[in-house]
mmCIF file of C-alpha atoms in Angstrom:
data_model
loop_
_atom_site.group_PDB
_atom_site.id
_atom_site.type_symbol
_atom_site.label_atom_id
_atom_site.label_comp_id
_atom_site.label_asym_id
_atom_site.label_seq_id
_atom_site.Cartn_x
_atom_site.Cartn_y
_atom_site.Cartn_z
ATOM 1 C CA UNK P 17 -34.160 -6.961 18.371
ATOM 2 C CA UNK P 18 -36.126 -9.959 20.392
ATOM 3 C CA UNK P 19 -38.631 -8.463 21.955
ATOM 4 C CA UNK P 20 -40.081 -6.113 24.524
ATOM 5 C CA UNK P 21 -40.624 -5.499 27.818
ATOM 6 C CA UNK P 22 -42.627 -3.813 30.613
ATOM 7 C CA UNK P 23 -43.176 -4.681 33.906
ATOM 8 C CA UNK P 24 -41.474 -7.964 33.061
ATOM 9 C CA UNK P 25 -44.104 -9.038 30.802
ATOM 10 C CA UNK P 26 -43.659 -8.864 26.867
ATOM 11 C CA UNK P 27 -45.374 -5.877 25.290
ATOM 12 C CA UNK P 28 -47.841 -6.866 22.027
ATOM 13 C CA UNK P 29 -47.328 -5.672 18.668
ATOM 14 C CA UNK P 30 -50.338 -3.411 19.388
ATOM 15 C CA UNK P 31 -48.895 -1.678 22.665
ATOM 16 C CA UNK P 32 -47.556 1.847 23.123
ATOM 17 C CA UNK P 33 -44.097 2.223 23.902
ATOM 18 C CA UNK P 34 -43.549 3.903 27.092
ATOM 19 C CA UNK P 35 -40.431 5.510 28.704
ATOM 20 C CA UNK P 36 -39.177 2.732 31.241
ATOM 21 C CA UNK P 37 -39.962 -0.344 28.573
ATOM 22 C CA UNK P 38 -37.375 -2.552 28.155
ATOM 23 C CA UNK P 39 -35.965 -3.080 24.355
ATOM 24 C CA UNK P 40 -34.091 -6.740 24.734
ATOM 25 C CA UNK P 41 -31.601 -7.898 21.585
ATOM 26 C CA UNK P 42 -31.397 -11.329 20.315
ATOM 27 C CA UNK P 43 -27.977 -11.342 22.373
ATOM 28 C CA UNK P 44 -29.201 -10.504 25.148
ATOM 29 C CA UNK P 45 -28.474 -6.572 25.808
ATOM 30 C CA UNK P 46 -31.228 -4.625 27.201
ATOM 31 C CA UNK P 47 -32.076 -1.315 26.770
ATOM 32 C CA UNK P 48 -34.252 1.325 28.894
ATOM 33 C CA UNK P 49 -36.366 3.117 26.278
ATOM 34 C CA UNK P 50 -36.754 6.874 27.134
ATOM 35 C CA UNK P 51 -39.560 8.755 25.121
ATOM 36 C CA UNK P 52 -39.026 12.682 25.612
ATOM 37 C CA UNK P 53 -41.351 14.144 27.288
ATOM 38 C CA UNK P 54 -43.124 10.324 28.894
ATOM 39 C CA UNK P 55 -43.045 11.610 32.547
ATOM 40 C CA UNK P 56 -45.480 9.340 33.999
ATOM 41 C CA UNK P 57 -44.444 6.115 31.381
ATOM 42 C CA UNK P 58 -47.817 5.951 29.612
ATOM 43 C CA UNK P 59 -46.136 5.980 26.322
ATOM 44 C CA UNK P 60 -47.912 9.555 25.464
ATOM 45 C CA UNK P 61 -46.892 13.456 26.576
ATOM 46 C CA UNK P 62 -50.063 15.025 27.911
ATOM 47 C CA UNK P 63 -50.753 17.568 30.330
ATOM 48 C CA UNK P 64 -50.504 14.809 32.798
ATOM 49 C CA UNK P 65 -46.688 15.124 32.056
ATOM 50 C CA UNK P 66 -46.736 18.657 31.879
ATOM 51 C CA UNK P 67 -47.998 18.909 35.725
ATOM 52 C CA UNK P 68 -45.785 16.236 36.958
ATOM 53 C CA UNK P 69 -42.830 18.750 35.294
ATOM 54 C CA UNK P 70 -44.331 21.723 37.204
ATOM 55 C CA UNK P 71 -44.437 19.882 40.637
ATOM 56 C CA UNK P 72 -40.896 19.022 39.941
ATOM 57 C CA UNK P 73 -39.766 22.527 39.050
ATOM 58 C CA UNK P 74 -41.972 23.920 42.114
ATOM 59 C CA UNK P 75 -40.018 21.643 44.576
ATOM 60 C CA UNK P 76 -43.348 19.397 45.212
ATOM 61 C CA UNK P 77 -42.173 16.202 43.272
ATOM 62 C CA UNK P 78 -38.596 14.541 42.702
ATOM 63 C CA UNK P 79 -37.808 12.259 39.609
ATOM 64 C CA UNK P 80 -36.099 8.917 39.533
ATOM 65 C CA UNK P 81 -33.339 8.138 37.019
ATOM 66 C CA UNK P 82 -35.531 7.492 34.457
ATOM 67 C CA UNK P 83 -38.275 10.343 35.069
ATOM 68 C CA UNK P 84 -35.718 13.074 34.680
ATOM 69 C CA UNK P 85 -33.824 11.638 31.410
ATOM 70 C CA UNK P 86 -37.766 11.615 30.163
ATOM 71 C CA UNK P 87 -38.251 15.257 30.929
ATOM 72 C CA UNK P 88 -34.853 15.921 29.239
ATOM 73 C CA UNK P 89 -37.276 17.324 26.209
ATOM 74 C CA UNK P 90 -35.046 19.314 24.553
ATOM 75 C CA UNK P 91 -31.844 16.263 25.114
ATOM 76 C CA UNK P 92 -29.607 18.847 26.474
ATOM 77 C CA UNK P 93 -28.430 17.171 29.732
ATOM 78 C CA UNK P 94 -28.464 20.231 31.141
ATOM 79 C CA UNK P 95 -30.285 20.728 34.726
ATOM 80 C CA UNK P 96 -34.025 20.085 34.130
ATOM 81 C CA UNK P 97 -36.006 23.968 33.863
ATOM 82 C CA UNK P 98 -37.710 26.352 32.254
ATOM 83 C CA UNK P 99 -36.050 25.579 29.422
ATOM 84 C CA UNK P 100 -37.505 21.751 28.984
ATOM 85 C CA UNK P 101 -41.025 22.880 30.648
ATOM 86 C CA UNK P 102 -41.618 25.503 28.031
ATOM 87 C CA UNK P 103 -40.648 23.345 25.253
ATOM 88 C CA UNK P 104 -42.740 20.683 26.569
ATOM 89 C CA UNK P 105 -45.715 22.847 26.792
ATOM 90 C CA UNK P 106 -45.199 24.192 23.247
ATOM 91 C CA UNK P 107 -45.276 20.336 21.915
ATOM 92 C CA UNK P 108 -48.327 19.539 23.874
ATOM 93 C CA UNK P 109 -50.621 22.809 23.557
ATOM 94 C CA UNK P 110 -48.924 24.738 20.867
ATOM 95 C CA UNK P 111 -48.409 27.763 22.617
ATOM 96 C CA UNK P 112 -46.032 29.769 24.817
#
């Protein structure tokens, strides 16, 4: 690869890779990175992401396309819902 970007700035070697970061190959092709579960784009899957997902399920919040891909934690490309939310909860809290 050539470099990785966030908000049009190059990432440093010790930066955490997060949902929405751009991977640019030497030939100029760019890919958007999706970290499963990282809805808030901070590179970690935490209770903040779980809270955002809960608000989404309750209809209080909408997701953009990148957030939707990150929320699909079981990567089944099905409608986001309780299965994804439960899987995320188990990943974060280790319990049902």
